[in-house]
XYZ file of C-alpha atoms in Angstrom:
351
model
C -36.002 -18.512 -61.422
C -37.201 -15.199 -59.988
C -34.696 -12.352 -60.136
C -34.909 -9.021 -58.311
C -32.426 -6.144 -58.100
C -31.682 -3.931 -55.077
C -33.871 -6.393 -53.203
C -34.659 -5.996 -49.482
C -33.287 -8.873 -47.392
C -34.721 -7.910 -43.993
C -38.126 -9.524 -44.766
C -36.318 -12.817 -45.447
C -34.846 -12.964 -41.932
C -36.496 -13.595 -38.583
C -34.724 -10.524 -37.166
C -36.285 -8.341 -39.906
C -32.894 -6.631 -40.147
C -30.351 -5.885 -42.867
C -29.974 -3.861 -46.028
C -30.658 -4.911 -49.616
C -28.809 -7.304 -51.931
C -27.532 -6.164 -55.299
C -29.452 -9.088 -56.782
C -31.798 -11.661 -55.280
C -32.499 -14.985 -56.995
C -35.174 -17.406 -55.780
C -34.558 -21.018 -56.817
C -37.339 -23.607 -56.639
C -35.444 -26.641 -57.993
C -32.048 -28.213 -57.308
C -31.081 -27.509 -60.925
C -31.791 -23.804 -60.439
C -29.775 -23.758 -57.218
C -26.741 -25.308 -58.887
C -27.112 -23.034 -61.924
C -27.163 -19.916 -59.736
C -24.166 -21.020 -57.675
C -22.123 -21.882 -60.765
C -22.969 -18.559 -62.369
C -21.818 -16.649 -59.281
C -18.609 -18.682 -59.027
C -17.834 -18.318 -62.743
C -18.238 -14.542 -62.598
C -16.501 -14.083 -59.241
C -19.660 -12.599 -57.732
C -20.013 -12.817 -53.930
C -22.794 -15.274 -53.039
C -25.081 -15.351 -49.997
C -27.265 -18.449 -49.621
C -30.504 -17.885 -47.702
C -32.897 -20.543 -46.457
C -35.394 -19.641 -43.764
C -33.357 -16.645 -42.611
C -33.594 -17.697 -38.969
C -29.848 -17.746 -38.394
C -28.705 -14.610 -40.211
C -27.546 -11.210 -39.025
C -27.174 -9.049 -42.140
C -25.442 -5.682 -41.963
C -27.375 -2.460 -42.470
C -25.522 -1.852 -45.750
C -26.849 -5.130 -47.091
C -25.015 -7.529 -49.382
C -23.075 -6.479 -52.456
C -23.477 -9.521 -54.646
C -26.018 -12.252 -55.391
C -28.313 -13.492 -52.644
C -29.744 -16.912 -53.471
C -32.936 -17.870 -51.672
C -33.480 -21.627 -51.698
C -37.217 -22.337 -51.968
C -37.120 -25.965 -53.114
C -39.850 -28.366 -52.034
C -39.783 -32.100 -51.387
C -40.935 -34.376 -48.550
C -40.432 -38.042 -49.413
C -41.049 -40.891 -46.971
C -39.965 -44.461 -47.668
C -40.692 -46.415 -44.509
C -38.612 -44.767 -41.774
C -36.384 -43.010 -44.335
C -37.156 -39.335 -44.864
C -35.701 -37.109 -47.583
C -36.230 -33.350 -47.372
C -35.458 -30.727 -49.965
C -33.324 -27.939 -48.536
C -36.125 -25.379 -48.860
C -38.705 -27.335 -46.869
C -39.956 -25.490 -43.776
C -38.372 -27.394 -40.913
C -41.134 -27.195 -38.337
C -43.702 -28.383 -40.926
C -41.473 -31.341 -41.802
C -41.231 -32.283 -38.124
C -45.019 -32.196 -37.815
C -45.427 -34.444 -40.869
C -42.876 -36.963 -39.573
C -44.770 -37.195 -36.293
C -48.075 -37.591 -38.127
C -46.482 -40.498 -39.995
C -45.804 -42.217 -36.657
C -42.025 -41.817 -36.809
C -39.735 -40.895 -33.933
C -36.514 -38.917 -33.858
C -37.468 -35.325 -34.720
C -40.405 -34.623 -32.388
C -38.378 -32.591 -29.859
C -37.027 -30.372 -32.652
C -40.488 -28.903 -33.249
C -40.883 -25.153 -33.527
C -37.333 -24.431 -34.651
C -37.600 -21.780 -37.375
C -35.806 -22.045 -40.688
C -35.409 -24.539 -43.492
C -34.362 -28.173 -43.632
C -31.158 -27.376 -45.519
C -29.800 -25.380 -42.617
C -30.219 -28.150 -40.055
C -27.036 -30.105 -40.837
C -24.958 -26.926 -41.069
C -25.649 -25.945 -37.463
C -26.297 -29.501 -36.299
C -29.563 -28.114 -35.015
C -30.577 -29.386 -31.621
C -32.981 -28.717 -28.758
C -34.674 -30.494 -25.877
C -32.371 -33.491 -25.969
C -32.297 -34.148 -29.719
C -29.826 -33.179 -32.447
C -30.249 -33.776 -36.163
C -26.850 -35.495 -36.256
C -28.397 -38.504 -34.526
C -30.867 -39.100 -37.372
C -29.223 -37.653 -40.499
C -27.901 -40.443 -42.701
C -26.749 -38.421 -45.715
C -26.521 -34.876 -46.975
C -26.736 -34.167 -50.707
C -24.861 -30.978 -51.547
C -23.290 -29.088 -54.409
C -19.524 -28.956 -53.923
C -18.297 -25.599 -55.231
C -14.694 -26.805 -55.178
C -15.184 -29.881 -57.383
C -18.224 -28.402 -59.194
C -20.307 -31.539 -58.733
C -23.207 -32.766 -56.637
C -22.008 -35.085 -53.865
C -23.643 -37.323 -51.279
C -21.938 -37.051 -47.900
C -22.635 -39.762 -45.305
C -23.135 -38.876 -41.643
C -19.657 -40.177 -40.780
C -18.077 -37.541 -43.022
C -20.163 -34.583 -41.801
C -17.929 -33.914 -38.758
C -20.916 -33.200 -36.550
C -20.277 -31.612 -33.155
C -22.182 -29.290 -30.824
C -23.783 -26.680 -33.144
C -21.082 -27.446 -35.683
C -20.392 -29.505 -38.792
C -18.158 -29.835 -41.806
C -20.557 -27.547 -43.661
C -20.146 -24.801 -41.079
C -16.364 -25.275 -41.030
C -16.237 -24.831 -44.831
C -18.971 -22.229 -45.384
C -17.961 -21.341 -48.933
C -17.681 -24.903 -50.209
C -20.984 -26.769 -49.881
C -24.549 -25.737 -50.738
C -26.994 -28.205 -49.195
C -29.615 -29.505 -51.632
C -31.265 -32.407 -49.750
C -31.063 -34.014 -46.317
C -31.854 -37.663 -45.618
C -32.886 -38.988 -42.214
C -33.229 -42.438 -40.715
C -36.126 -42.232 -38.285
C -37.610 -44.870 -35.978
C -40.858 -46.728 -36.323
C -41.970 -46.768 -32.694
C -45.738 -47.265 -32.957
C -46.373 -43.551 -32.568
C -44.131 -43.173 -29.536
C -41.290 -40.687 -29.199
C -37.632 -41.469 -28.901
C -36.587 -41.802 -25.227
C -36.791 -38.349 -23.630
C -33.332 -37.002 -22.791
C -34.097 -33.481 -21.596
C -35.133 -33.002 -17.944
C -37.450 -30.050 -18.625
C -39.393 -32.010 -21.242
C -39.711 -35.056 -19.001
C -40.901 -32.912 -16.078
C -43.437 -31.116 -18.243
C -44.841 -34.477 -19.305
C -44.783 -36.000 -15.829
C -42.436 -38.850 -16.736
C -38.851 -39.873 -16.033
C -35.948 -39.198 -18.353
C -35.468 -42.095 -20.734
C -39.166 -42.872 -21.031
C -41.090 -42.791 -24.288
C -44.327 -40.845 -24.680
C -46.686 -40.340 -27.613
C -44.617 -38.480 -30.193
C -47.441 -36.036 -30.912
C -47.646 -35.164 -27.214
C -43.883 -34.655 -27.053
C -44.055 -32.318 -30.029
C -46.907 -30.300 -28.507
C -45.073 -30.069 -25.189
C -41.912 -28.769 -26.860
C -43.927 -26.219 -28.843
C -45.538 -25.018 -25.615
C -42.172 -24.779 -23.838
C -40.614 -22.910 -26.760
C -43.565 -20.511 -27.027
C -43.197 -19.702 -23.327
C -39.639 -18.608 -24.071
C -40.510 -16.606 -27.182
C -38.866 -19.232 -29.384
C -41.796 -19.832 -31.747
C -42.169 -17.217 -34.470
C -45.142 -14.872 -34.148
C -45.268 -11.809 -36.432
C -47.277 -9.922 -33.796
C -44.862 -10.625 -30.934
C -41.567 -8.706 -30.989
C -40.178 -11.134 -28.435
C -39.947 -13.623 -31.311
C -38.203 -11.245 -33.748
C -34.916 -12.955 -33.058
C -32.609 -15.739 -34.165
C -33.581 -17.910 -31.227
C -30.551 -18.544 -29.051
C -28.047 -15.844 -29.976
C -25.134 -17.458 -28.131
C -23.956 -21.055 -27.916
C -23.349 -22.709 -24.554
C -19.624 -22.383 -23.737
C -17.541 -25.557 -23.631
C -14.559 -25.248 -21.293
C -11.413 -27.313 -20.924
C -10.368 -28.324 -17.368
C -8.196 -25.252 -16.767
C -10.857 -22.893 -18.106
C -13.521 -24.559 -15.990
C -11.467 -24.247 -12.801
C -10.865 -20.564 -13.521
C -14.577 -20.134 -14.188
C -15.517 -21.748 -10.854
C -13.122 -19.394 -9.084
C -14.806 -16.402 -10.739
C -18.249 -17.695 -9.756
C -17.142 -18.045 -6.125
C -15.586 -14.574 -6.189
C -18.602 -12.779 -7.632
C -21.562 -14.861 -6.480
C -20.300 -16.610 -3.374
C -18.755 -20.007 -2.589
C -22.121 -21.738 -2.286
C -23.228 -20.980 -5.849
C -22.859 -23.890 -8.263
C -23.119 -23.049 -11.981
C -24.701 -25.431 -14.488
C -22.168 -28.001 -15.683
C -22.551 -30.878 -18.122
C -19.949 -33.339 -19.467
C -18.926 -32.395 -23.007
C -16.421 -35.131 -23.804
C -12.611 -35.234 -23.666
C -12.609 -33.884 -20.124
C -14.438 -30.723 -21.144
C -17.485 -29.178 -19.478
C -20.412 -27.325 -21.006
C -22.075 -24.558 -19.031
C -25.168 -22.467 -19.691
C -24.940 -19.258 -21.706
C -28.365 -18.205 -20.409
C -27.186 -18.635 -16.804
C -24.043 -16.589 -17.470
C -25.987 -13.783 -19.125
C -28.564 -13.607 -16.350
C -25.995 -13.752 -13.539
C -23.933 -11.042 -15.228
C -26.911 -8.702 -14.837
C -28.484 -8.980 -18.280
C -31.907 -10.159 -17.210
C -35.036 -10.753 -19.283
C -36.131 -7.551 -21.007
C -32.737 -5.871 -20.531
C -32.163 -2.776 -22.643
C -33.872 0.509 -23.318
C -33.366 0.851 -27.053
C -34.935 -0.766 -30.099
C -32.897 -3.950 -29.581
C -33.370 -5.725 -26.244
C -33.094 -9.082 -24.560
C -36.347 -11.004 -24.824
C -38.730 -10.659 -21.908
C -39.165 -14.434 -22.061
C -35.610 -15.796 -22.463
C -32.179 -14.290 -21.806
C -30.581 -16.109 -24.755
C -32.717 -14.306 -27.320
C -31.767 -10.830 -28.512
C -34.729 -9.177 -30.189
C -35.670 -6.416 -32.599
C -38.462 -4.465 -30.958
C -39.645 -3.286 -34.375
C -37.440 -0.305 -35.184
C -33.949 -1.635 -34.545
C -31.015 -1.559 -36.935
C -28.417 -4.286 -37.168
C -25.960 -1.970 -35.412
C -28.438 -1.621 -32.517
C -28.535 -5.401 -32.226
C -24.752 -5.766 -32.399
C -24.231 -3.055 -29.781
C -26.424 -5.029 -27.384
C -24.649 -8.293 -28.235
C -21.230 -6.717 -27.645
C -22.396 -5.321 -24.305
C -23.521 -8.781 -23.199
C -20.303 -10.453 -24.376
C -18.144 -7.873 -22.588
C -20.186 -8.057 -19.384
C -20.078 -11.840 -19.167
C -16.336 -11.892 -19.866
C -15.604 -9.208 -17.265
C -17.344 -11.165 -14.527
C -16.796 -14.810 -15.439
C -13.816 -14.775 -17.818
C -15.846 -16.685 -20.398
C -16.223 -15.416 -23.967
C -19.637 -16.019 -25.487
C -19.782 -16.960 -29.171
C -22.659 -15.921 -31.407
C -24.666 -18.717 -33.002
C -26.165 -16.785 -35.951
C -24.076 -16.214 -39.075
C -23.065 -12.587 -39.573
C -23.018 -11.061 -43.057
C -20.966 -7.903 -43.614
C -20.643 -7.342 -39.868
C -19.080 -8.998 -36.833
C -19.158 -8.808 -33.059
């Protein structure tokens, strides 16, 4: 297991931000992961687990403790059953599942990060969420000090949420198992209007899975959501804010604010979110509050391609990024009465 001291963490994140860790361990096997976690717990050392670094905002002072980078490998197919080691690169795993003729992950192409992070956030995009295909998550339970297998029904999956996110200091994901569909090379039924339109079909239709994957990659690239080291518009964590979910009273108050500020004929995006609640669009709120594509004059700005992405233009600090995020949150709340919630995990800092 590789060990470094006073190790830079910024290169391990897609933001390229954050100070150093007191110690950085890189684990390439499940045994090494468990060993490192147990050592930190036994000594009372703060522990930061890092996968692909695509969902982390690390403070400029860095992390005083042990950072554990999970770099395990493992892609195992048994019919439509797929098992991924936590350190597998997610977008590569999606490509390989499509090449194998399996459906269920094709619209999750291009999402940066590692496989182990997908159940934590219940990663989703373009009409698919991993919760619909995950069958089990193998994790190290820091409370019981044993490796456990948690079935989908016990993962408490919800929109960008899970049991693992609710208990961030308890579980360290080691492996994720998926039940995919053998559909003769076709995709799962398309559920996202933009994807269906781009492919010239109706929602609910199946298309070649490889074509669906390529279409999603093209759509994501057009929004700066596919990592490119040469393009500062992709130096981000993807969507920085989750789409707000409002209860009936909150939604009525929101509609009143929209009418007041934008006029009675303006209808905001609204989607059923279960239990009488309504989901609206964070990107729409940000744009209509005046934070348009490319907003900002400093080293941290809103992407020129997508209002949901906050970006490091190359010389930003974490505080620059947070200042921009706070400005957006305050502006949206002042106009619409809705409080945006950050999707990335913050380390040593907060909004």
